[in-house]
Coordinates of C-alpha atoms in Angstrom, one line a residue:
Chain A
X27 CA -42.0 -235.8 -76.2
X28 CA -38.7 -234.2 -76.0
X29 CA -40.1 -231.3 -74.6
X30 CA -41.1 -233.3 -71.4
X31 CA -38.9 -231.7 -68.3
X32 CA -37.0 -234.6 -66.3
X33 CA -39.4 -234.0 -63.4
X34 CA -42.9 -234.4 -65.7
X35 CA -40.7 -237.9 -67.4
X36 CA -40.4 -239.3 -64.4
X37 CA -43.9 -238.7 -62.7
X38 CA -44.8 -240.3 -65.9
X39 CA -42.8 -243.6 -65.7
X40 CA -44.1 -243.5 -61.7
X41 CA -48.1 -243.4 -63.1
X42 CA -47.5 -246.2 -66.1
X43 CA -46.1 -247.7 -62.9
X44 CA -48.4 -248.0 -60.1
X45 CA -51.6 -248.3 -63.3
X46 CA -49.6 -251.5 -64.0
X47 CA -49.2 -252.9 -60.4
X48 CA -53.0 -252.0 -59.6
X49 CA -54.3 -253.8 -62.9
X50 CA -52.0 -256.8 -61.7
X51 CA -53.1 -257.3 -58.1
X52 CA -56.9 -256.3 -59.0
X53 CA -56.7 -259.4 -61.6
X54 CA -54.6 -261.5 -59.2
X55 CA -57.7 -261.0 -56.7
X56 CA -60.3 -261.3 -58.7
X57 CA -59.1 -264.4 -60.1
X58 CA -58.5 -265.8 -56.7
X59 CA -62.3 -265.3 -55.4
X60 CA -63.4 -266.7 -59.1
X61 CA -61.1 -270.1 -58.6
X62 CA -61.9 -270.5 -54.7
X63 CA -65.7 -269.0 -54.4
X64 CA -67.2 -271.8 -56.5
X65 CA -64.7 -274.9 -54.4
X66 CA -66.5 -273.9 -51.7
X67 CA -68.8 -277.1 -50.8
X68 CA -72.0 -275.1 -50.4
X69 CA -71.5 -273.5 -53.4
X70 CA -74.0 -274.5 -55.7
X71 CA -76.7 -274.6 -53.4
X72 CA -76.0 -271.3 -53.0
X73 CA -75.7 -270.5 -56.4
X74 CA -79.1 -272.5 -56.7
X75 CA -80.8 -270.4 -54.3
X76 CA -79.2 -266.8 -54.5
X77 CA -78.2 -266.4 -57.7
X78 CA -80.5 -268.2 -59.5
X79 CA -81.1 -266.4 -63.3
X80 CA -84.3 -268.3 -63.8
X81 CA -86.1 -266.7 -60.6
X82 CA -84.9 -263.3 -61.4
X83 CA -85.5 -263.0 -64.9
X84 CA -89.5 -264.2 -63.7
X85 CA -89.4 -261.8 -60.8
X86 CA -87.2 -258.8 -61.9
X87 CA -90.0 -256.4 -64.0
X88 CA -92.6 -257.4 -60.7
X89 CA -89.3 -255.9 -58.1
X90 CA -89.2 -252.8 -60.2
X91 CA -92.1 -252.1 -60.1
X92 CA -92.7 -252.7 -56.7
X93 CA -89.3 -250.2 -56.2
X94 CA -91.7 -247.3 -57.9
X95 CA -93.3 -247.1 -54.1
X96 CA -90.1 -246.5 -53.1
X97 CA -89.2 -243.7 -54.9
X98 CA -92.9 -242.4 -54.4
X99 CA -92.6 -242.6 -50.5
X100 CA -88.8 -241.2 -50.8
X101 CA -90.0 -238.2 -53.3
X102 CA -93.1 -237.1 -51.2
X103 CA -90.8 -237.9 -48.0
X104 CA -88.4 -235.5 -48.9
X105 CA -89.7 -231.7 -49.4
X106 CA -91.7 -232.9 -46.0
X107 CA -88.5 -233.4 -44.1
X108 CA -86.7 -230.3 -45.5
X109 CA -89.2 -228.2 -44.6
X110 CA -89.6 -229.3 -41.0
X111 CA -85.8 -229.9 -40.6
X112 CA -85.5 -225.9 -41.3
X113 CA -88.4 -225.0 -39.0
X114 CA -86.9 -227.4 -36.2
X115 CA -83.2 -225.6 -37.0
X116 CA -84.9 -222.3 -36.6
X117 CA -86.6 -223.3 -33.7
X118 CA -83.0 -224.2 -31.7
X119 CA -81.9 -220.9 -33.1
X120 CA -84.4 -218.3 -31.4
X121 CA -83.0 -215.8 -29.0
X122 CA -86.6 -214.6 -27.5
X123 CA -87.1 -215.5 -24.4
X124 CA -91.0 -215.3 -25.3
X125 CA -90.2 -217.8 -27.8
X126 CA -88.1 -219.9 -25.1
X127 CA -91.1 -222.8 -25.5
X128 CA -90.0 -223.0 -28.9
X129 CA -86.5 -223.6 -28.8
X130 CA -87.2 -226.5 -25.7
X131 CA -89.9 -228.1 -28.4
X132 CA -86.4 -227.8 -31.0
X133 CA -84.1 -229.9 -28.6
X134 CA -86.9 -232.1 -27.4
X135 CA -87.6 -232.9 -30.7
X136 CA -84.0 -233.9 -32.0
X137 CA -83.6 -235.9 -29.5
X138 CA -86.4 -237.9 -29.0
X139 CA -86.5 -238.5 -32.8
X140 CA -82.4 -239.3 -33.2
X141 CA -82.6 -241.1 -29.9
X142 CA -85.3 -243.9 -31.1
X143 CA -84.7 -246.1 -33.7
X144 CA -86.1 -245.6 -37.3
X145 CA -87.6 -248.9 -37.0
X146 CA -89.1 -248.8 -33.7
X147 CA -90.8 -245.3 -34.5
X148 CA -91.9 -247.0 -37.9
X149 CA -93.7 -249.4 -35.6
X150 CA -95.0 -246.9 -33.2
X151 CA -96.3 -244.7 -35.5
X152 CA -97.3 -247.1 -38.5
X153 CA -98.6 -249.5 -36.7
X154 CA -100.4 -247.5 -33.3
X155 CA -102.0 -244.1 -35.1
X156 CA -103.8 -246.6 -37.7
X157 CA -105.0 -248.2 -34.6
X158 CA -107.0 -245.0 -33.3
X159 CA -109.6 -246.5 -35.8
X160 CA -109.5 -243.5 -38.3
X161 CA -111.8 -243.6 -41.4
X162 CA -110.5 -244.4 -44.8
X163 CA -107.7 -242.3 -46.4
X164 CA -106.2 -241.7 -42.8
X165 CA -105.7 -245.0 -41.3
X166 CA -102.9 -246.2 -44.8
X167 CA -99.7 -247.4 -43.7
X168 CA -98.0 -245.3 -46.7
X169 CA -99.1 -242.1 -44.7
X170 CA -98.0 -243.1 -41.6
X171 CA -94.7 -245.0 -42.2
X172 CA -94.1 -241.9 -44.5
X173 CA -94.8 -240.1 -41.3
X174 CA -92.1 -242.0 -39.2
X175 CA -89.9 -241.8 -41.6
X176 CA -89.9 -237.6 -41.8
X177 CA -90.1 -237.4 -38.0
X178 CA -86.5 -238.8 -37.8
X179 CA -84.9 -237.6 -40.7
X180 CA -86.1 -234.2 -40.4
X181 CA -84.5 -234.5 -36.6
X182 CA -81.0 -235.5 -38.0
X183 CA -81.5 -232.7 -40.9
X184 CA -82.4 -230.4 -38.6
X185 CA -78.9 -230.8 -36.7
X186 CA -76.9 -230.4 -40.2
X187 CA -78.5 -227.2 -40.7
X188 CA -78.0 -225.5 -36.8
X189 CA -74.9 -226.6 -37.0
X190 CA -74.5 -225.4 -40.5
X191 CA -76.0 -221.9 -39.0
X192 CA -73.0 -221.3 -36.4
X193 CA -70.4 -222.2 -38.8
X194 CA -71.2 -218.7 -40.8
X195 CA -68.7 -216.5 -39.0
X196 CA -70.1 -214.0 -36.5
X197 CA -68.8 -211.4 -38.6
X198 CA -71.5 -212.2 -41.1
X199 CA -74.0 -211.1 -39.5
X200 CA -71.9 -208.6 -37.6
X201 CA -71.5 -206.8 -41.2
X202 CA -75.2 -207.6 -41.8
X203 CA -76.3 -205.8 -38.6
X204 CA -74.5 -202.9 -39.0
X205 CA -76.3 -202.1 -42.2
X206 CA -79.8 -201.6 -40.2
X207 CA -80.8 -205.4 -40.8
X208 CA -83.3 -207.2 -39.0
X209 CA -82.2 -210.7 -36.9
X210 CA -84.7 -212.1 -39.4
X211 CA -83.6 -210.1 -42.4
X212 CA -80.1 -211.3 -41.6
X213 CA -80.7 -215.1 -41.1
X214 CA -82.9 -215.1 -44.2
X215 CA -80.8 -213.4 -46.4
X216 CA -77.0 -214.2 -45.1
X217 CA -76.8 -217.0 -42.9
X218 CA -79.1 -219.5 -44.0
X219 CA -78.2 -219.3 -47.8
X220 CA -74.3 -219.6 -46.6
X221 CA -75.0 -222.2 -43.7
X222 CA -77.6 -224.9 -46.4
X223 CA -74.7 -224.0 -48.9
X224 CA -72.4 -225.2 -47.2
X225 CA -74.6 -228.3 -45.8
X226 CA -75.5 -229.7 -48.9
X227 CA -73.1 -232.6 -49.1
X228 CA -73.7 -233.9 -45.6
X229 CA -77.6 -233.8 -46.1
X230 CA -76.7 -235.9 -49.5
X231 CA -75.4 -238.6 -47.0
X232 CA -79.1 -238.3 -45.4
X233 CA -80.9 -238.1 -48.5
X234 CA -79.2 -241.3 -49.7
X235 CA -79.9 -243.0 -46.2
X236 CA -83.4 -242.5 -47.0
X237 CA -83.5 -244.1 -50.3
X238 CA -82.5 -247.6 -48.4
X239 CA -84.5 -246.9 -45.0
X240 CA -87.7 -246.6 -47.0
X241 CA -87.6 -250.0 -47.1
X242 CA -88.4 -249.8 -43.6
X243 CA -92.0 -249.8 -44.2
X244 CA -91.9 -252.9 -46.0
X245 CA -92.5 -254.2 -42.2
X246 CA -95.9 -252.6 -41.8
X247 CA -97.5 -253.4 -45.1
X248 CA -97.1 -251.3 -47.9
X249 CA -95.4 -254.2 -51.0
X250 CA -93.1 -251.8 -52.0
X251 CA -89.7 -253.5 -53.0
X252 CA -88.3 -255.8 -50.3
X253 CA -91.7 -256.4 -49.2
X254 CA -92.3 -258.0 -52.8
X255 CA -89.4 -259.6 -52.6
X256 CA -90.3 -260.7 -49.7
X257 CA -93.6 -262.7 -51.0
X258 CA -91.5 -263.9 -53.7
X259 CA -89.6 -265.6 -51.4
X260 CA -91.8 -267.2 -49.6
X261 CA -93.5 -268.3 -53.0
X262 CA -90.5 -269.9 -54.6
X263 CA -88.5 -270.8 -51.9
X264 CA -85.4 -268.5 -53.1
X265 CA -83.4 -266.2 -51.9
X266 CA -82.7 -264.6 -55.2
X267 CA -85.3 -262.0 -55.5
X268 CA -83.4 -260.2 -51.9
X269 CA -80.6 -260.2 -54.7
X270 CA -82.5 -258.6 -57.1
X271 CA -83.7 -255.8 -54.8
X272 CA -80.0 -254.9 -53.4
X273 CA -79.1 -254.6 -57.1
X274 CA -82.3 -252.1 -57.7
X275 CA -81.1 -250.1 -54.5
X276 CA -77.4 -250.2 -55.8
X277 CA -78.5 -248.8 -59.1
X278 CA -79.8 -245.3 -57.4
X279 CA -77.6 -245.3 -54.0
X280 CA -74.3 -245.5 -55.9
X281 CA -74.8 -242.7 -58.1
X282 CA -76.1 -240.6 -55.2
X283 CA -73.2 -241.3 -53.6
X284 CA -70.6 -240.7 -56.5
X285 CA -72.7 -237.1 -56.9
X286 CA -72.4 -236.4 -53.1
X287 CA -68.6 -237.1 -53.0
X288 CA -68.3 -235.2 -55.9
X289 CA -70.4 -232.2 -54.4
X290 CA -67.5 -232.5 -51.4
X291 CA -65.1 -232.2 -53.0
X292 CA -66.1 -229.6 -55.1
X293 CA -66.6 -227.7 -52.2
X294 CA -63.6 -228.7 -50.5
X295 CA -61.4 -227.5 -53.9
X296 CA -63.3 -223.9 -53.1
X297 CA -62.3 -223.8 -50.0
X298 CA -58.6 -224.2 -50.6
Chain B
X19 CA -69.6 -179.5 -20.2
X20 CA -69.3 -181.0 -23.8
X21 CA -71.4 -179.5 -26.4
X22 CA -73.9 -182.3 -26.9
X23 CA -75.2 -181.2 -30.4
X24 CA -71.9 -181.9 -32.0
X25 CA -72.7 -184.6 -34.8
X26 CA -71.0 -187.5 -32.7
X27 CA -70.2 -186.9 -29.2
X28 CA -68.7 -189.8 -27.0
X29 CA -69.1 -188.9 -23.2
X30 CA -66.9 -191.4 -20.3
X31 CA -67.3 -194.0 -23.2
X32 CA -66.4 -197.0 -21.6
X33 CA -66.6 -201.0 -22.2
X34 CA -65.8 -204.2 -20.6
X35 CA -64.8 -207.5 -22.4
X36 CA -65.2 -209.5 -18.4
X37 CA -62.4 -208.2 -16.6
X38 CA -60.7 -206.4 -19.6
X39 CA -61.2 -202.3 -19.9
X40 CA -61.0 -202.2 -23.4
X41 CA -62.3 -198.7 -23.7
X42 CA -61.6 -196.5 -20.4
X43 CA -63.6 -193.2 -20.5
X44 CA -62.9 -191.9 -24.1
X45 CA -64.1 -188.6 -24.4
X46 CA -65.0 -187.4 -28.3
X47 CA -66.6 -185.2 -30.1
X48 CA -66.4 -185.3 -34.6
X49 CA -68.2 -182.1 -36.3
X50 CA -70.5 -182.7 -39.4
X51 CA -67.8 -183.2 -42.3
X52 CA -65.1 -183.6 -39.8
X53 CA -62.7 -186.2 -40.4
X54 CA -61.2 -187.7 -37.5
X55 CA -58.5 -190.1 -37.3
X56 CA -58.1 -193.0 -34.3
X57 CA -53.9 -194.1 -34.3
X58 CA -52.6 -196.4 -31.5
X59 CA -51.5 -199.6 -31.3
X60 CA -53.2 -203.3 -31.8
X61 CA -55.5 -203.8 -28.6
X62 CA -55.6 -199.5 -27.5
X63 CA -59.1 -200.1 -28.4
X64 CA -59.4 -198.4 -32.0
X65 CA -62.0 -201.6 -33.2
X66 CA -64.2 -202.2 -30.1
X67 CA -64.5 -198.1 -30.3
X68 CA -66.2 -198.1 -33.8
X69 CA -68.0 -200.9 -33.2
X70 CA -69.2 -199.3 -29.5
X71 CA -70.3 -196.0 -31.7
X72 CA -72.1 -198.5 -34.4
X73 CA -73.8 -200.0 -31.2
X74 CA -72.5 -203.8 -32.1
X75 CA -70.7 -203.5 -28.9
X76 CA -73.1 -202.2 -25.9
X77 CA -71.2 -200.0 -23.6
X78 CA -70.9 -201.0 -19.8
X79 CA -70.9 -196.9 -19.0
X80 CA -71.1 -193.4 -20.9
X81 CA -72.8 -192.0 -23.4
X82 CA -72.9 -191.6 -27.1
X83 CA -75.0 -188.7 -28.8
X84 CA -75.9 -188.8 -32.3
X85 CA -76.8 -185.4 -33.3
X86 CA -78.2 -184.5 -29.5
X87 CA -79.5 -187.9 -29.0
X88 CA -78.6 -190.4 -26.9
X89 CA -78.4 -193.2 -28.5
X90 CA -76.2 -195.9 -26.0
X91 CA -79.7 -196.0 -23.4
X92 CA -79.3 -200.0 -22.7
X93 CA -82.3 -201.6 -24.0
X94 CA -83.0 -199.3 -27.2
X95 CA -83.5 -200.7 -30.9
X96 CA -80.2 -200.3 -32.2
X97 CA -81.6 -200.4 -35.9
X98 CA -82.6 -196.8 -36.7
X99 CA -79.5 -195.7 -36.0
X100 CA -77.2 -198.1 -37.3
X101 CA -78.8 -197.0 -41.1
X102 CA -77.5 -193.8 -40.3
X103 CA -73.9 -194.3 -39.1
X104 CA -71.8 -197.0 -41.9
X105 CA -68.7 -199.2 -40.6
X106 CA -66.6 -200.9 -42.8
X107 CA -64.6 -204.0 -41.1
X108 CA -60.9 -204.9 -41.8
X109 CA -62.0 -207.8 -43.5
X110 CA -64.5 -206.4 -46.0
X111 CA -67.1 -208.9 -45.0
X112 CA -68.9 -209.3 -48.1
X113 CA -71.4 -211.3 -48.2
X114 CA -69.7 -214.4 -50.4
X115 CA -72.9 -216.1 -52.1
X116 CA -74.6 -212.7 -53.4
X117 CA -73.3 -210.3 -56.2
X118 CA -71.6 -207.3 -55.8
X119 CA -75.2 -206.1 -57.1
X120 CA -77.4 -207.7 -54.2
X121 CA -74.3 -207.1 -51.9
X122 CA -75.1 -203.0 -52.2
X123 CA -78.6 -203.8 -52.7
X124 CA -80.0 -205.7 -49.8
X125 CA -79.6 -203.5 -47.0
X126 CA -81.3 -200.0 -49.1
X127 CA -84.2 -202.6 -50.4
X128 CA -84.9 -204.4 -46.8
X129 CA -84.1 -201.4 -44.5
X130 CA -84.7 -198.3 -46.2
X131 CA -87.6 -199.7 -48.2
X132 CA -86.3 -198.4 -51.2
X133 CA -87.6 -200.2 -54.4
X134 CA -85.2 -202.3 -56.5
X135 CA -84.8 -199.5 -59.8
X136 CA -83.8 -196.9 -57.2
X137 CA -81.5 -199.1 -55.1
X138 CA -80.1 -199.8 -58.5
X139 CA -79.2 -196.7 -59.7
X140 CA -77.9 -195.5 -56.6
X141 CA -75.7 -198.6 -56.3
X142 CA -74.4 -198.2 -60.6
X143 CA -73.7 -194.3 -59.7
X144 CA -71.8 -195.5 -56.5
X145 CA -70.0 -198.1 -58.3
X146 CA -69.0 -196.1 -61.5
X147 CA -67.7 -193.1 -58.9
X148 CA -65.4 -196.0 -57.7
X149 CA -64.6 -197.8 -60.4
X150 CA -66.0 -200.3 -60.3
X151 CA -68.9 -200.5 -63.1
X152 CA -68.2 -203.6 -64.5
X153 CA -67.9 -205.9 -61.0
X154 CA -71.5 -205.5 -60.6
X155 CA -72.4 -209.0 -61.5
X156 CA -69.3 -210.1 -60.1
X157 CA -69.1 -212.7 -56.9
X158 CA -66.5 -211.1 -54.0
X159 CA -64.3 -214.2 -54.1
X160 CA -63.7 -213.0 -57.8
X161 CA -62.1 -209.4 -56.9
X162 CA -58.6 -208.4 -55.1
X163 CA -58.5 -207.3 -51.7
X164 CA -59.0 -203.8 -53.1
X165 CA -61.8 -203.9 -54.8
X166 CA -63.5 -205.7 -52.1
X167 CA -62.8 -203.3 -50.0
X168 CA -64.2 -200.3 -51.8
X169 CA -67.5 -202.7 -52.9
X170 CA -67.7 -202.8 -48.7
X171 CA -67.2 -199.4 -48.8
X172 CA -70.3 -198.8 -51.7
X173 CA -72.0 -201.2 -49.7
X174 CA -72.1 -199.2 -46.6
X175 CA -72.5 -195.2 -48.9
X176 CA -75.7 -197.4 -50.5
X177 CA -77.2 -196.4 -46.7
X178 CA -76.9 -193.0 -47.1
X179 CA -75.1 -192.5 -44.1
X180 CA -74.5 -189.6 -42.2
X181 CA -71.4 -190.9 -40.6
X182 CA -68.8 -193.3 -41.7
X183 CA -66.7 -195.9 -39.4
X184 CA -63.5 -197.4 -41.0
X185 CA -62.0 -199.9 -38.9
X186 CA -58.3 -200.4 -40.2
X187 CA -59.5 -201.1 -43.4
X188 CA -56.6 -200.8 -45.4
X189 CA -54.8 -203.7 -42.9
X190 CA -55.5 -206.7 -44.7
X191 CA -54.7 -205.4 -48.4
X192 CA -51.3 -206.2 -49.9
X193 CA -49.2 -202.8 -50.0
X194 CA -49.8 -202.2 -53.4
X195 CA -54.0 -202.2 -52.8
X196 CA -53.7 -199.7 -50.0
X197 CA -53.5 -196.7 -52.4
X198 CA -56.9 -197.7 -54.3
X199 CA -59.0 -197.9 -51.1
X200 CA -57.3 -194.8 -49.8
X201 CA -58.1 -192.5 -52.6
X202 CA -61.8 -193.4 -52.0
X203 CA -61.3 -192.4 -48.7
X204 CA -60.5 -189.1 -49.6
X205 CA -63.5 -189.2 -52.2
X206 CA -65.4 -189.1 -49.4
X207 CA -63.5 -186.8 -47.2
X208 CA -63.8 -184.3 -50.3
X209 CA -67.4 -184.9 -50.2
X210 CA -67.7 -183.5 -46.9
X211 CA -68.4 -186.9 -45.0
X212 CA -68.2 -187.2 -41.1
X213 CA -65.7 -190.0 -40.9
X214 CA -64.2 -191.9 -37.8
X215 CA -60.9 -194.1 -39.2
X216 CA -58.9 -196.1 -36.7
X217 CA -55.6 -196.6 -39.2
X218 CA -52.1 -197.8 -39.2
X219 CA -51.5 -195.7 -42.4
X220 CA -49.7 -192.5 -40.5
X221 CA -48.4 -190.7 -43.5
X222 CA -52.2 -190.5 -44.8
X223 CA -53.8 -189.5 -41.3
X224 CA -51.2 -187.0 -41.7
X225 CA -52.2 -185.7 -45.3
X226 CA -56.1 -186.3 -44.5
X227 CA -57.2 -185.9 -41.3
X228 CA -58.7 -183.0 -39.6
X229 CA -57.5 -184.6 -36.5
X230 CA -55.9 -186.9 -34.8
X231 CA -56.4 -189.3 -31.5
X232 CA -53.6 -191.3 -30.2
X233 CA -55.0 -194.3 -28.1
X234 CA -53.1 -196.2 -25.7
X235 CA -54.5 -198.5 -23.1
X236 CA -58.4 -197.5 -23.8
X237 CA -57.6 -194.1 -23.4
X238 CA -57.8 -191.2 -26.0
X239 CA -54.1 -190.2 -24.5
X240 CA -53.6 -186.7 -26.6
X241 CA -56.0 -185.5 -29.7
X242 CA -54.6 -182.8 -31.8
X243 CA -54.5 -182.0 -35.2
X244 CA -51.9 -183.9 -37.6
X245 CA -48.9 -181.9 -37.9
X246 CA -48.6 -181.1 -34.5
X247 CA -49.2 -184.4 -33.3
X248 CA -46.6 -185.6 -36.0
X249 CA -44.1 -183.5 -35.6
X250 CA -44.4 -182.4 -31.9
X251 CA -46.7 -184.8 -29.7
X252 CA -47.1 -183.6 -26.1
X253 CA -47.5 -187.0 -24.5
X254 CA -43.8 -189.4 -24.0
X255 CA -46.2 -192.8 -25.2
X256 CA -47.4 -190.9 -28.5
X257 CA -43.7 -190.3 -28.7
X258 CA -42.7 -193.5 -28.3
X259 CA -45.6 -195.1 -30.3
X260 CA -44.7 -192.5 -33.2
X261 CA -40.7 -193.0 -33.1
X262 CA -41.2 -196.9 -33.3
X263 CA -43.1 -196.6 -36.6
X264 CA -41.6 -193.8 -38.6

């Protein structure tokens, strides 16, 4: 320990010293909220109906499996909206003027689908194509709430990738073009590796949006997990099985956050 | 009139940035294994000229021949002929998320349709003649200035050119990289290439070039070969540009 240098000794009495004061107030607060909470006079109805261990322990393996549509919807959701996210990008991106129709359709498109609510567009869509009367297969809400659902998140992935496209210096494709390349040599092989590179961490914040707005469809039909919750509710008069579903969201949303946090600032140490 | 069938011939060469005359009539012709060197200070117009001849710059009037052909018409495919003449940029841009491998390789396997064992071996013969055999598998952000550089400078010889651009490519390098990049320079020159090198490095124009342009302004002011423009320039501003650095 002698061989600590003065600066290094006293960083480390400054650490042991803030670790101490956090622990303390993080107690202090959490003691406070343990105390106070349960004086509160609606407490224990609350308790009664929210956090009631009875009703979840009946209703939790029902929830999870419910939450399995969830992550169906969110898993065949997702190549869906990458794919036409890209093509939309692309779209805004094309210099032709023969293919002028195209890049209209791309900003059409992003706005109309960022400019209505996810909601409203899961009505429109889940609720008004089933109407058309089509025969079997075609008229589930799964298809077309999945539908809604890639519509606008492929619009707000689509603007993380154009703008990902003109943050790859001109001098890029400058260096590209010189060697003989094609325009669509050059975005395929230099920009759009660099630009959906350097993307990734802002499309996790989409990807993890989705998780939770799948629940969305819960409002035209499909019992995937708040819609099960949902009927519980309304079954045993208790709130707890909401509780039960935000845990079963927190359980994959945190993590995907942690990892896209980490993925930023991974790529911000790279940077620097 | 000039003799059009020169390898590179630059005729009233002139370009506009708006209201800016960045290149004001330049008049140039290089031989076939000529090397010609472009002095003058930041903003005569060394850079926009290269890039003018490599046709990433379209030119408001003038022409440029390549090898009797004119190839500055407005409105032609600029493709065929940028495989034939390479530019190498200041700042190397490499291309960061590919190897030095697929850096060499893309352009010979996309353009020249060459298949991926030839492209290969041209690209492990190119390196090992620059020492670089063992960067192959290397990312850019992993080499010095230096070796960057000279991987830019593999990465345009992987064309095959028949002329090469070098745009103050020494400029960025810390002093002691310069030499490295330089000596592959005169590889080249040795090898009979046509080369075009805008340069701030006087004392190797000096030793290398076949000749030399002083630009000032846009304008090729005086072109002469090295030791007379060194020692005894006929125009006051290559004087004056000369005195200040030496």
């Amino acid at each position: 320990m002698s061989a600590l240098s003065p600066r290094k000794r006293y960083e480390q009495k400054e650490r042991r010293r803030s670790l101490l004061i956090a622990t303390a107030s993080l107690l202090a607060v959490c003691a406070a909220l343990y105390t106070l909470v349960p004086k509160a006079p609606g407490w224990v109805a609350v308790k009664r109906s929210f956090f009631n261990w009875a009703v979840l322990e009946k209703t939790f393996p029902t929830l999870l499996k419910a939450f399995l549509w969830d992550i169906a919807i969110f898993a065949w959701s997702l190549p869906l909206i990458m794919v036409l996210a890209l093509a939309i990008a692309l779209c805004r991106n094309v210099k032709t003027p023969a293919l002028f129709p195209l890049r209209v359709f791309g900003a059409f498109y992003t706005d109309i689908f960022r400019g209505v609510p996810t909601i409203l567009l899961v009505y429109l869509i889940g609720f008004g194509i089933p109407g058309l009367g089509l025969p079997r297969p075609w008229n589930s809400p799964y298809l077309w709430g999945t539908v809604a659902l890639v519509l606008t998140y492929s619009a707000y992935v689509a603007e993380v990738l154009r703008s990902g496209i003109e943050s790859v210096h001109k001098s890029q494709r400058a260096a590209s073009e010189s060697l003989g390349l094609t325009e669509a040599d050059t975005m395929r092989f230099v920009v759009l590796p660099q630009a959906i590179r350097r993307q990734v961490p802002a499309m996790m914040n989409f990807i993890i949006a989705l998780q939770k707005d799948v629940a969305l469809l819960s409002f035209i039909g499909p019992v995937e997990l708040l819609r099960q919750a949902n009927v519980y509710k309304s079954l045993m008069a208790n709130f707890t099985p909401y509780v039960g579903a935000a845990v079963i969201f927190l359980c994959v949303t945190i993590p995907a956050t942690r990892y896209a946090d980490y993925l930023l600032a991974k790529q911000h140490s790279v940077r620097t | 009139m000039k003799n059009r069938s020169q390898k590179l011939v630059l005729e009233d060469v002139t370009c506009r940035f708006d209201e800016l005359t960045v290149c004001d009539g330049i008049n140039l012709s290089v031989d076939a294994g000529e090397m010609v060197c472009l002095i003058g200070a930041s903003g005569s117009g060394k850079s926009t000229l290269l890039r003018c001849i490599n046709l990433l710059e379209p030119i408001d009037s003038g022409h440029i021949w390549l090898d009797g052909e004119d190839i500055s018409i407005p409105g032609l495919d600029p493709k065929p002929y940028r495989k034939r003449i390479g530019i190498v940029f200041q700042s190397f841009n490499l291309f960061p998320h590919m190897t030095v491998m697929q850096n060499i390789c893309l352009a010979p396997t996309r353009v020249l349709n060459a298949t991926v064992t030839e492209t290969h071996a041209v690209a492990k013969d190119l390196l090992q003649r620059f020492g670089l055999q063992d960067k192959a598998s290397e990312y850019p952000d992993r080499l010095s200035g230096g070796q960057q550089q000279r991987v830019a400078i593999v990465r345009a010889l992987a064309m095959q050119p028949e002329i090469m651009l070098l745009d103050e490519i020494t400029s960025a390098l810390d002093p002691e990289l310069v030499g490295e990049v330089l000596e592959v320079v005169k590889a080249l020159k040795e090898q009979n290439m046509t080369i075009v090198l805008a340069t701030h490095e006087m004392a190797f124009a000096r030793e290398v070039a076949d000749r030399v342009c002083f630009l000032d302004g846009g304008k090729i002011l005086e072109t002469a070969p090295p030791e007379e423009i060194f020692t005894n320039p006929r125009e006051a501003r290559t004087r004056e540009f000369l005195h200040r650095l030496l």
